[in-house]
PDB file of N, CA and C in Angstrom:
ATOM      1  N   UNK A   1       0.792  -1.023   0.086  1.00  0.00           N
ATOM      2  CA  UNK A   1      -0.130  -0.002  -0.086  1.00  0.00           C
ATOM      3  C   UNK A   1       0.935   1.046   0.057  1.00  0.00           C
ATOM      4  N   UNK A   2       0.616   2.215  -0.713  1.00  0.00           N
ATOM      5  CA  UNK A   2       1.135   3.474  -0.808  1.00  0.00           C
ATOM      6  C   UNK A   2       1.287   4.131   0.607  1.00  0.00           C
ATOM      7  N   UNK A   3       2.118   4.784   0.905  1.00  0.00           N
ATOM      8  CA  UNK A   3       2.430   5.702   2.260  1.00  0.00           C
ATOM      9  C   UNK A   3       1.230   6.494   2.332  1.00  0.00           C
ATOM     10  N   UNK A   4       1.248   7.421   1.527  1.00  0.00           N
ATOM     11  CA  UNK A   4       0.160   8.338   1.538  1.00  0.00           C
ATOM     12  C   UNK A   4      -1.241   7.992   1.511  1.00  0.00           C
ATOM     13  N   UNK A   5      -1.501   6.966   0.779  1.00  0.00           N
ATOM     14  CA  UNK A   5      -2.955   6.211   0.956  1.00  0.00           C
ATOM     15  C   UNK A   5      -3.171   5.490   2.174  1.00  0.00           C
ATOM     16  N   UNK A   6      -2.040   5.026   2.904  1.00  0.00           N
ATOM     17  CA  UNK A   6      -2.121   4.291   4.099  1.00  0.00           C
ATOM     18  C   UNK A   6      -2.475   5.644   5.183  1.00  0.00           C
ATOM     19  N   UNK A   7      -1.720   6.646   4.990  1.00  0.00           N
ATOM     20  CA  UNK A   7      -1.808   7.688   5.984  1.00  0.00           C
ATOM     21  C   UNK A   7      -3.165   8.145   6.136  1.00  0.00           C
ATOM     22  N   UNK A   8      -3.895   8.471   4.639  1.00  0.00           N
ATOM     23  CA  UNK A   8      -5.057   8.939   4.742  1.00  0.00           C
ATOM     24  C   UNK A   8      -6.195   7.937   5.088  1.00  0.00           C
ATOM     25  N   UNK A   9      -5.845   6.762   4.978  1.00  0.00           N
ATOM     26  CA  UNK A   9      -6.897   5.632   5.430  1.00  0.00           C
ATOM     27  C   UNK A   9      -6.916   5.675   7.020  1.00  0.00           C
ATOM     28  N   UNK A  10      -5.722   5.827   7.612  1.00  0.00           N
ATOM     29  CA  UNK A  10      -5.622   5.954   9.048  1.00  0.00           C
ATOM     30  C   UNK A  10      -5.524   7.243   9.566  1.00  0.00           C
ATOM     31  N   UNK A  11      -5.874   8.353   8.956  1.00  0.00           N
ATOM     32  CA  UNK A  11      -5.784   9.693   9.566  1.00  0.00           C
ATOM     33  C   UNK A  11      -6.533  10.054  10.646  1.00  0.00           C
ATOM     34  N   UNK A  12      -7.661   9.443  10.701  1.00  0.00           N
ATOM     35  CA  UNK A  12      -8.629   9.848  11.993  1.00  0.00           C
ATOM     36  C   UNK A  12      -7.952   9.129  13.125  1.00  0.00           C
ATOM     37  N   UNK A  13      -7.545   7.802  13.097  1.00  0.00           N
ATOM     38  CA  UNK A  13      -7.073   7.212  14.053  1.00  0.00           C
ATOM     39  C   UNK A  13      -5.851   7.856  14.606  1.00  0.00           C
ATOM     40  N   UNK A  14      -4.942   8.239  13.769  1.00  0.00           N
ATOM     41  CA  UNK A  14      -3.561   8.996  14.148  1.00  0.00           C
ATOM     42  C   UNK A  14      -4.027  10.237  14.713  1.00  0.00           C
ATOM     43  N   UNK A  15      -4.813  11.233  14.083  1.00  0.00           N
ATOM     44  CA  UNK A  15      -5.214  12.313  14.684  1.00  0.00           C
ATOM     45  C   UNK A  15      -5.564  12.072  16.330  1.00  0.00           C
ATOM     46  N   UNK A  16      -6.450  11.034  16.477  1.00  0.00           N
ATOM     47  CA  UNK A  16      -6.920  10.976  17.764  1.00  0.00           C
ATOM     48  C   UNK A  16      -5.921  10.448  18.617  1.00  0.00           C
ATOM     49  N   UNK A  17      -4.859   9.867  18.272  1.00  0.00           N
ATOM     50  CA  UNK A  17      -3.838   9.408  19.096  1.00  0.00           C
ATOM     51  C   UNK A  17      -2.759  10.418  19.541  1.00  0.00           C
ATOM     52  N   UNK A  18      -2.717  11.459  18.672  1.00  0.00           N
ATOM     53  CA  UNK A  18      -2.021  12.454  18.937  1.00  0.00           C
ATOM     54  C   UNK A  18      -2.334  13.419  20.194  1.00  0.00           C
ATOM     55  N   UNK A  19      -1.549  13.638  21.298  1.00  0.00           N
ATOM     56  CA  UNK A  19      -2.029  14.288  22.360  1.00  0.00           C
ATOM     57  C   UNK A  19      -2.123  15.912  22.362  1.00  0.00           C
ATOM     58  N   UNK A  20      -1.392  16.514  21.533  1.00  0.00           N
ATOM     59  CA  UNK A  20      -1.524  18.030  21.275  1.00  0.00           C
ATOM     60  C   UNK A  20      -2.067  18.299  20.129  1.00  0.00           C
ATOM     61  N   UNK A  21      -2.573  19.414  20.113  1.00  0.00           N
ATOM     62  CA  UNK A  21      -3.172  20.291  18.870  1.00  0.00           C
ATOM     63  C   UNK A  21      -1.965  20.536  17.869  1.00  0.00           C
ATOM     64  N   UNK A  22      -0.901  20.947  18.439  1.00  0.00           N
ATOM     65  CA  UNK A  22       0.186  21.159  17.732  1.00  0.00           C
ATOM     66  C   UNK A  22       0.901  19.973  16.878  1.00  0.00           C
ATOM     67  N   UNK A  23       0.851  18.610  17.678  1.00  0.00           N
ATOM     68  CA  UNK A  23       1.239  17.665  17.023  1.00  0.00           C
ATOM     69  C   UNK A  23       0.282  17.228  15.655  1.00  0.00           C
ATOM     70  N   UNK A  24      -0.955  17.582  16.006  1.00  0.00           N
ATOM     71  CA  UNK A  24      -2.092  17.172  15.156  1.00  0.00           C
ATOM     72  C   UNK A  24      -1.838  17.988  13.606  1.00  0.00           C
ATOM     73  N   UNK A  25      -1.763  19.584  14.110  1.00  0.00           N
ATOM     74  CA  UNK A  25      -1.327  20.218  13.093  1.00  0.00           C
ATOM     75  C   UNK A  25      -0.353  19.910  12.313  1.00  0.00           C
ATOM     76  N   UNK A  26       0.888  19.662  12.821  1.00  0.00           N
ATOM     77  CA  UNK A  26       2.158  19.145  12.433  1.00  0.00           C
ATOM     78  C   UNK A  26       1.874  17.992  11.154  1.00  0.00           C
ATOM     79  N   UNK A  27       1.049  17.102  11.802  1.00  0.00           N
ATOM     80  CA  UNK A  27       0.795  15.842  11.057  1.00  0.00           C
ATOM     81  C   UNK A  27       0.126  15.938  10.002  1.00  0.00           C
ATOM     82  N   UNK A  28      -0.732  17.172  10.046  1.00  0.00           N
ATOM     83  CA  UNK A  28      -1.945  17.394   8.854  1.00  0.00           C
ATOM     84  C   UNK A  28      -1.121  18.134   7.708  1.00  0.00           C
ATOM     85  N   UNK A  29      -0.082  18.814   8.258  1.00  0.00           N
ATOM     86  CA  UNK A  29       0.855  19.696   7.480  1.00  0.00           C
ATOM     87  C   UNK A  29       1.880  18.683   6.411  1.00  0.00           C
ATOM     88  N   UNK A  30       2.446  17.644   7.250  1.00  0.00           N
ATOM     89  CA  UNK A  30       3.224  16.825   6.839  1.00  0.00           C
ATOM     90  C   UNK A  30       2.480  15.907   5.652  1.00  0.00           C
ATOM     91  N   UNK A  31       1.324  15.453   6.355  1.00  0.00           N
ATOM     92  CA  UNK A  31       0.319  14.633   5.137  1.00  0.00           C
ATOM     93  C   UNK A  31       0.230  15.009   3.756  1.00  0.00           C
ATOM     94  N   UNK A  32       0.262  16.459   3.559  1.00  0.00           N
ATOM     95  CA  UNK A  32       0.217  17.088   2.312  1.00  0.00           C
ATOM     96  C   UNK A  32       1.471  16.683   1.534  1.00  0.00           C
ATOM     97  N   UNK A  33       2.619  16.719   2.235  1.00  0.00           N
ATOM     98  CA  UNK A  33       4.015  16.389   1.324  1.00  0.00           C
ATOM     99  C   UNK A  33       4.451  15.058   1.343  1.00  0.00           C
ATOM    100  N   UNK A  34       3.533  14.041   2.064  1.00  0.00           N
ATOM    101  CA  UNK A  34       4.088  12.661   2.034  1.00  0.00           C
ATOM    102  C   UNK A  34       4.200  12.187   0.754  1.00  0.00           C
ATOM    103  N   UNK A  35       5.276  11.370   0.596  1.00  0.00           N
ATOM    104  CA  UNK A  35       5.445  10.827  -0.762  1.00  0.00           C
ATOM    105  C   UNK A  35       4.285   9.701  -1.269  1.00  0.00           C
ATOM    106  N   UNK A  36       3.839   9.601  -2.249  1.00  0.00           N
ATOM    107  CA  UNK A  36       2.999   8.734  -2.706  1.00  0.00           C
ATOM    108  C   UNK A  36       3.300   7.197  -2.340  1.00  0.00           C
ATOM    109  N   UNK A  37       4.708   6.931  -2.705  1.00  0.00           N
ATOM    110  CA  UNK A  37       5.270   5.450  -2.518  1.00  0.00           C
ATOM    111  C   UNK A  37       6.581   5.599  -2.115  1.00  0.00           C
ATOM    112  N   UNK A  38       7.283   4.483  -1.705  1.00  0.00           N
ATOM    113  CA  UNK A  38       8.633   4.599  -1.260  1.00  0.00           C
ATOM    114  C   UNK A  38       9.216   3.590  -2.269  1.00  0.00           C
ATOM    115  N   UNK A  39      10.447   4.029  -2.496  1.00  0.00           N
ATOM    116  CA  UNK A  39      11.222   2.825  -3.519  1.00  0.00           C
ATOM    117  C   UNK A  39      11.662   1.568  -2.735  1.00  0.00           C
ATOM    118  N   UNK A  40      11.475   0.428  -3.352  1.00  0.00           N
ATOM    119  CA  UNK A  40      11.995  -0.802  -2.512  1.00  0.00           C
ATOM    120  C   UNK A  40      13.431  -0.731  -2.741  1.00  0.00           C
ATOM    121  N   UNK A  41      13.828  -0.932  -1.381  1.00  0.00           N
ATOM    122  CA  UNK A  41      15.130  -1.180  -1.180  1.00  0.00           C
ATOM    123  C   UNK A  41      15.971  -2.397  -2.128  1.00  0.00           C
ATOM    124  N   UNK A  42      17.239  -2.098  -2.556  1.00  0.00           N
ATOM    125  CA  UNK A  42      17.744  -2.965  -3.337  1.00  0.00           C
ATOM    126  C   UNK A  42      18.236  -4.394  -2.280  1.00  0.00           C
ATOM    127  N   UNK A  43      18.614  -5.384  -3.164  1.00  0.00           N
ATOM    128  CA  UNK A  43      18.725  -6.689  -2.217  1.00  0.00           C
ATOM    129  C   UNK A  43      19.962  -6.354  -1.517  1.00  0.00           C
ATOM    130  N   UNK A  44      21.065  -5.581  -2.072  1.00  0.00           N
ATOM    131  CA  UNK A  44      22.174  -5.295  -0.983  1.00  0.00           C
ATOM    132  C   UNK A  44      21.833  -4.521   0.159  1.00  0.00           C
ATOM    133  N   UNK A  45      20.989  -3.539   0.062  1.00  0.00           N
ATOM    134  CA  UNK A  45      20.744  -2.832   1.148  1.00  0.00           C
ATOM    135  C   UNK A  45      19.994  -3.747   1.989  1.00  0.00           C
ATOM    136  N   UNK A  46      19.033  -4.641   1.621  1.00  0.00           N
ATOM    137  CA  UNK A  46      18.308  -5.432   2.569  1.00  0.00           C
ATOM    138  C   UNK A  46      19.248  -6.274   3.213  1.00  0.00           C
ATOM    139  N   UNK A  47      20.362  -6.845   2.710  1.00  0.00           N
ATOM    140  CA  UNK A  47      21.247  -7.796   3.061  1.00  0.00           C
ATOM    141  C   UNK A  47      21.950  -7.321   4.238  1.00  0.00           C
ATOM    142  N   UNK A  48      22.489  -5.740   3.763  1.00  0.00           N
ATOM    143  CA  UNK A  48      23.126  -4.929   4.815  1.00  0.00           C
ATOM    144  C   UNK A  48      22.600  -4.773   6.123  1.00  0.00           C
ATOM    145  N   UNK A  49      21.027  -4.446   5.897  1.00  0.00           N
ATOM    146  CA  UNK A  49      20.136  -3.954   7.198  1.00  0.00           C
ATOM    147  C   UNK A  49      20.226  -5.297   7.964  1.00  0.00           C
ATOM    148  N   UNK A  50      20.273  -6.559   7.317  1.00  0.00           N
ATOM    149  CA  UNK A  50      19.649  -7.797   8.005  1.00  0.00           C
ATOM    150  C   UNK A  50      21.058  -8.316   8.775  1.00  0.00           C
ATOM    151  N   UNK A  51      22.035  -7.991   8.351  1.00  0.00           N
ATOM    152  CA  UNK A  51      23.379  -8.446   8.917  1.00  0.00           C
ATOM    153  C   UNK A  51      23.830  -7.780  10.290  1.00  0.00           C
ATOM    154  N   UNK A  52      24.274  -8.756  11.070  1.00  0.00           N
ATOM    155  CA  UNK A  52      24.502  -8.138  12.544  1.00  0.00           C
ATOM    156  C   UNK A  52      25.636  -7.211  12.231  1.00  0.00           C
ATOM    157  N   UNK A  53      25.834  -6.092  13.501  1.00  0.00           N
ATOM    158  CA  UNK A  53      26.919  -5.457  13.634  1.00  0.00           C
ATOM    159  C   UNK A  53      28.362  -6.054  13.872  1.00  0.00           C
ATOM    160  N   UNK A  54      29.554  -5.505  13.458  1.00  0.00           N
ATOM    161  CA  UNK A  54      30.718  -6.091  13.664  1.00  0.00           C
ATOM    162  C   UNK A  54      30.824  -6.657  15.010  1.00  0.00           C
ATOM    163  N   UNK A  55      30.478  -5.960  16.067  1.00  0.00           N
ATOM    164  CA  UNK A  55      30.856  -6.371  17.365  1.00  0.00           C
ATOM    165  C   UNK A  55      30.163  -7.295  17.963  1.00  0.00           C
ATOM    166  N   UNK A  56      29.014  -7.949  17.104  1.00  0.00           N
ATOM    167  CA  UNK A  56      28.419  -9.221  17.440  1.00  0.00           C
ATOM    168  C   UNK A  56      29.183 -10.427  17.026  1.00  0.00           C
ATOM    169  N   UNK A  57      29.564 -11.241  17.932  1.00  0.00           N
ATOM    170  CA  UNK A  57      30.240 -12.332  17.496  1.00  0.00           C
ATOM    171  C   UNK A  57      29.537 -13.705  17.644  1.00  0.00           C
ATOM    172  N   UNK A  58      30.313 -14.657  16.904  1.00  0.00           N
ATOM    173  CA  UNK A  58      29.675 -15.943  17.083  1.00  0.00           C
ATOM    174  C   UNK A  58      29.387 -16.432  18.419  1.00  0.00           C
ATOM    175  N   UNK A  59      30.301 -16.049  19.414  1.00  0.00           N
ATOM    176  CA  UNK A  59      30.225 -16.334  20.783  1.00  0.00           C
ATOM    177  C   UNK A  59      28.912 -15.925  21.656  1.00  0.00           C
ATOM    178  N   UNK A  60      28.700 -14.722  21.040  1.00  0.00           N
ATOM    179  CA  UNK A  60      27.310 -14.129  21.604  1.00  0.00           C
ATOM    180  C   UNK A  60      26.220 -14.964  21.175  1.00  0.00           C
ATOM    181  N   UNK A  61      26.187 -15.046  19.857  1.00  0.00           N
ATOM    182  CA  UNK A  61      25.152 -16.060  19.430  1.00  0.00           C
ATOM    183  C   UNK A  61      24.977 -17.246  20.440  1.00  0.00           C
ATOM    184  N   UNK A  62      26.153 -18.072  20.502  1.00  0.00           N
ATOM    185  CA  UNK A  62      26.098 -19.092  21.195  1.00  0.00           C
ATOM    186  C   UNK A  62      25.820 -19.020  22.445  1.00  0.00           C
ATOM    187  N   UNK A  63      26.158 -18.020  23.268  1.00  0.00           N
ATOM    188  CA  UNK A  63      25.940 -17.702  24.778  1.00  0.00           C
ATOM    189  C   UNK A  63      24.310 -17.482  24.697  1.00  0.00           C
ATOM    190  N   UNK A  64      23.831 -16.811  23.901  1.00  0.00           N
ATOM    191  CA  UNK A  64      22.234 -16.467  23.858  1.00  0.00           C
ATOM    192  C   UNK A  64      21.433 -17.931  23.692  1.00  0.00           C
ATOM    193  N   UNK A  65      21.933 -18.407  22.790  1.00  0.00           N
ATOM    194  CA  UNK A  65      21.205 -19.744  22.278  1.00  0.00           C
ATOM    195  C   UNK A  65      21.459 -20.860  23.484  1.00  0.00           C
ATOM    196  N   UNK A  66      22.712 -20.930  24.076  1.00  0.00           N
ATOM    197  CA  UNK A  66      22.866 -21.758  25.409  1.00  0.00           C
ATOM    198  C   UNK A  66      21.894 -21.353  26.439  1.00  0.00           C
ATOM    199  N   UNK A  67      21.751 -20.163  26.682  1.00  0.00           N
ATOM    200  CA  UNK A  67      20.997 -19.384  27.714  1.00  0.00           C
ATOM    201  C   UNK A  67      19.456 -19.812  27.772  1.00  0.00           C
ATOM    202  N   UNK A  68      18.992 -19.626  26.259  1.00  0.00           N
ATOM    203  CA  UNK A  68      17.706 -19.946  25.765  1.00  0.00           C
ATOM    204  C   UNK A  68      17.362 -21.393  26.003  1.00  0.00           C
ATOM    205  N   UNK A  69      18.089 -22.147  25.587  1.00  0.00           N
ATOM    206  CA  UNK A  69      17.981 -23.725  25.733  1.00  0.00           C
ATOM    207  C   UNK A  69      17.880 -24.155  27.202  1.00  0.00           C
ATOM    208  N   UNK A  70      18.768 -23.528  27.980  1.00  0.00           N
ATOM    209  CA  UNK A  70      18.993 -23.897  29.367  1.00  0.00           C
ATOM    210  C   UNK A  70      17.974 -23.455  30.120  1.00  0.00           C
ATOM    211  N   UNK A  71      17.151 -22.426  29.825  1.00  0.00           N
ATOM    212  CA  UNK A  71      16.303 -21.795  30.659  1.00  0.00           C
ATOM    213  C   UNK A  71      15.083 -22.735  30.829  1.00  0.00           C
ATOM    214  N   UNK A  72      14.506 -22.834  32.024  1.00  0.00           N
ATOM    215  CA  UNK A  72      13.305 -23.565  32.213  1.00  0.00           C
ATOM    216  C   UNK A  72      12.137 -22.800  32.274  1.00  0.00           C
ATOM    217  N   UNK A  73      11.157 -23.214  31.748  1.00  0.00           N
ATOM    218  CA  UNK A  73       9.712 -22.372  31.495  1.00  0.00           C
ATOM    219  C   UNK A  73       9.158 -22.055  32.983  1.00  0.00           C
ATOM    220  N   UNK A  74       8.553 -21.190  32.980  1.00  0.00           N
ATOM    221  CA  UNK A  74       7.682 -20.864  34.125  1.00  0.00           C
ATOM    222  C   UNK A  74       6.584 -21.711  34.134  1.00  0.00           C
ATOM    223  N   UNK A  75       6.236 -22.479  35.016  1.00  0.00           N
ATOM    224  CA  UNK A  75       5.044 -23.332  34.821  1.00  0.00           C
ATOM    225  C   UNK A  75       3.844 -22.333  35.103  1.00  0.00           C
ATOM    226  N   UNK A  76       2.873 -22.796  34.048  1.00  0.00           N
ATOM    227  CA  UNK A  76       1.544 -21.995  34.160  1.00  0.00           C
ATOM    228  C   UNK A  76       0.739 -22.281  35.489  1.00  0.00           C
ATOM    229  N   UNK A  77       0.249 -20.984  35.821  1.00  0.00           N
ATOM    230  CA  UNK A  77      -0.872 -21.214  36.845  1.00  0.00           C
ATOM    231  C   UNK A  77      -2.010 -21.730  36.269  1.00  0.00           C
ATOM    232  N   UNK A  78      -2.645 -22.546  37.464  1.00  0.00           N
ATOM    233  CA  UNK A  78      -4.046 -22.841  37.236  1.00  0.00           C
ATOM    234  C   UNK A  78      -5.028 -21.686  37.492  1.00  0.00           C
ATOM    235  N   UNK A  79      -6.120 -21.804  37.124  1.00  0.00           N
ATOM    236  CA  UNK A  79      -6.913 -20.584  37.191  1.00  0.00           C
ATOM    237  C   UNK A  79      -7.227 -20.330  38.510  1.00  0.00           C
ATOM    238  N   UNK A  80      -7.183 -21.309  39.533  1.00  0.00           N
ATOM    239  CA  UNK A  80      -7.501 -21.036  41.090  1.00  0.00           C
ATOM    240  C   UNK A  80      -6.305 -20.368  41.538  1.00  0.00           C
ATOM    241  N   UNK A  81      -4.956 -20.741  41.072  1.00  0.00           N
ATOM    242  CA  UNK A  81      -3.839 -20.063  41.649  1.00  0.00           C
ATOM    243  C   UNK A  81      -3.791 -18.508  41.097  1.00  0.00           C
ATOM    244  N   UNK A  82      -4.136 -18.480  39.881  1.00  0.00           N
ATOM    245  CA  UNK A  82      -4.091 -17.055  39.257  1.00  0.00           C
ATOM    246  C   UNK A  82      -5.169 -16.142  40.226  1.00  0.00           C
ATOM    247  N   UNK A  83      -6.451 -16.716  40.272  1.00  0.00           N
ATOM    248  CA  UNK A  83      -7.206 -15.994  41.176  1.00  0.00           C
ATOM    249  C   UNK A  83      -6.752 -15.542  42.468  1.00  0.00           C
ATOM    250  N   UNK A  84      -5.936 -16.569  43.241  1.00  0.00           N
ATOM    251  CA  UNK A  84      -5.517 -16.291  44.539  1.00  0.00           C
ATOM    252  C   UNK A  84      -4.360 -15.238  44.441  1.00  0.00           C
ATOM    253  N   UNK A  85      -3.618 -15.377  43.404  1.00  0.00           N
ATOM    254  CA  UNK A  85      -2.463 -14.342  43.259  1.00  0.00           C
ATOM    255  C   UNK A  85      -2.900 -12.927  42.776  1.00  0.00           C
ATOM    256  N   UNK A  86      -3.944 -12.816  42.140  1.00  0.00           N
ATOM    257  CA  UNK A  86      -4.777 -11.373  41.879  1.00  0.00           C
ATOM    258  C   UNK A  86      -5.304 -11.041  43.120  1.00  0.00           C
ATOM    259  N   UNK A  87      -5.853 -11.788  43.816  1.00  0.00           N
ATOM    260  CA  UNK A  87      -6.554 -11.265  45.284  1.00  0.00           C
ATOM    261  C   UNK A  87      -5.626 -10.785  46.148  1.00  0.00           C
ATOM    262  N   UNK A  88      -4.449 -11.754  46.308  1.00  0.00           N
ATOM    263  CA  UNK A  88      -3.224 -11.207  47.046  1.00  0.00           C
ATOM    264  C   UNK A  88      -2.798  -9.968  47.022  1.00  0.00           C
ATOM    265  N   UNK A  89      -2.686  -9.752  45.562  1.00  0.00           N
ATOM    266  CA  UNK A  89      -1.976  -8.588  44.880  1.00  0.00           C
ATOM    267  C   UNK A  89      -2.879  -7.333  45.326  1.00  0.00           C
ATOM    268  N   UNK A  90      -4.188  -7.452  45.323  1.00  0.00           N
ATOM    269  CA  UNK A  90      -5.179  -6.595  45.560  1.00  0.00           C
ATOM    270  C   UNK A  90      -5.154  -6.017  47.026  1.00  0.00           C
ATOM    271  N   UNK A  91      -5.072  -7.372  47.878  1.00  0.00           N
ATOM    272  CA  UNK A  91      -4.947  -7.148  49.565  1.00  0.00           C
ATOM    273  C   UNK A  91      -3.682  -6.501  49.773  1.00  0.00           C
ATOM    274  N   UNK A  92      -2.530  -6.663  49.253  1.00  0.00           N
ATOM    275  CA  UNK A  92      -1.273  -6.185  49.556  1.00  0.00           C
ATOM    276  C   UNK A  92      -0.669  -5.601  48.333  1.00  0.00           C
ATOM    277  N   UNK A  93      -1.072  -4.478  47.823  1.00  0.00           N
ATOM    278  CA  UNK A  93      -0.511  -3.759  46.669  1.00  0.00           C
ATOM    279  C   UNK A  93       1.246  -3.619  46.902  1.00  0.00           C
ATOM    280  N   UNK A  94       1.880  -3.559  45.943  1.00  0.00           N
ATOM    281  CA  UNK A  94       3.459  -3.217  46.116  1.00  0.00           C
ATOM    282  C   UNK A  94       3.552  -1.827  46.804  1.00  0.00           C
ATOM    283  N   UNK A  95       4.380  -1.726  47.526  1.00  0.00           N
ATOM    284  CA  UNK A  95       4.624  -0.498  48.244  1.00  0.00           C
ATOM    285  C   UNK A  95       5.681   0.737  47.364  1.00  0.00           C
ATOM    286  N   UNK A  96       6.444   0.098  46.513  1.00  0.00           N
ATOM    287  CA  UNK A  96       7.173   0.890  45.729  1.00  0.00           C
ATOM    288  C   UNK A  96       6.581   1.547  44.548  1.00  0.00           C
ATOM    289  N   UNK A  97       7.152   2.875  44.232  1.00  0.00           N
ATOM    290  CA  UNK A  97       6.166   3.491  43.021  1.00  0.00           C
ATOM    291  C   UNK A  97       7.327   3.553  41.932  1.00  0.00           C
ATOM    292  N   UNK A  98       6.673   3.982  40.573  1.00  0.00           N
ATOM    293  CA  UNK A  98       7.571   3.765  39.559  1.00  0.00           C
ATOM    294  C   UNK A  98       8.813   4.564  39.676  1.00  0.00           C
ATOM    295  N   UNK A  99       8.964   5.731  40.569  1.00  0.00           N
ATOM    296  CA  UNK A  99      10.050   6.554  40.455  1.00  0.00           C
ATOM    297  C   UNK A  99      11.203   5.801  41.282  1.00  0.00           C
ATOM    298  N   UNK A 100      10.530   5.189  42.180  1.00  0.00           N
ATOM    299  CA  UNK A 100      11.418   4.217  43.327  1.00  0.00           C
ATOM    300  C   UNK A 100      12.175   3.316  42.458  1.00  0.00           C
ATOM    301  N   UNK A 101      11.306   2.513  41.442  1.00  0.00           N
ATOM    302  CA  UNK A 101      11.718   1.557  40.568  1.00  0.00           C
ATOM    303  C   UNK A 101      12.963   1.985  39.997  1.00  0.00           C
ATOM    304  N   UNK A 102      12.629   3.289  39.174  1.00  0.00           N
ATOM    305  CA  UNK A 102      13.491   3.790  38.225  1.00  0.00           C
ATOM    306  C   UNK A 102      14.842   4.222  38.986  1.00  0.00           C
ATOM    307  N   UNK A 103      14.769   4.479  40.206  1.00  0.00           N
ATOM    308  CA  UNK A 103      16.102   5.219  40.913  1.00  0.00           C
ATOM    309  C   UNK A 103      16.812   3.821  41.341  1.00  0.00           C
ATOM    310  N   UNK A 104      16.165   2.978  41.637  1.00  0.00           N
ATOM    311  CA  UNK A 104      16.861   1.711  41.906  1.00  0.00           C
ATOM    312  C   UNK A 104      17.590   1.024  40.684  1.00  0.00           C
ATOM    313  N   UNK A 105      17.287   1.441  39.574  1.00  0.00           N
ATOM    314  CA  UNK A 105      18.094   1.005  38.325  1.00  0.00           C
ATOM    315  C   UNK A 105      18.916   1.607  38.228  1.00  0.00           C
TER     316      UNK A 105
END
């Protein structure tokens, strides 16, 4: 689908999603100059984009693969356990705020 056609089709959704009138006005202004289509990237460009950066080594891939294969999945909760966990969370909500979480990191 052409870019401009897609933007026009989703115009109202995009406008509803933007928080300020300034952003809405800017979107409408840029919509006028949006290109009809975008050139398909060449095969070489697609390959270059798909390749990992030089600093990513085979050892990193091997480490990630090992970590994923060694990881034990968390067992699924039964509906009763899920309900009990929700009720417990409602009775005893976490004490930390988002600001405290960010400061701890």
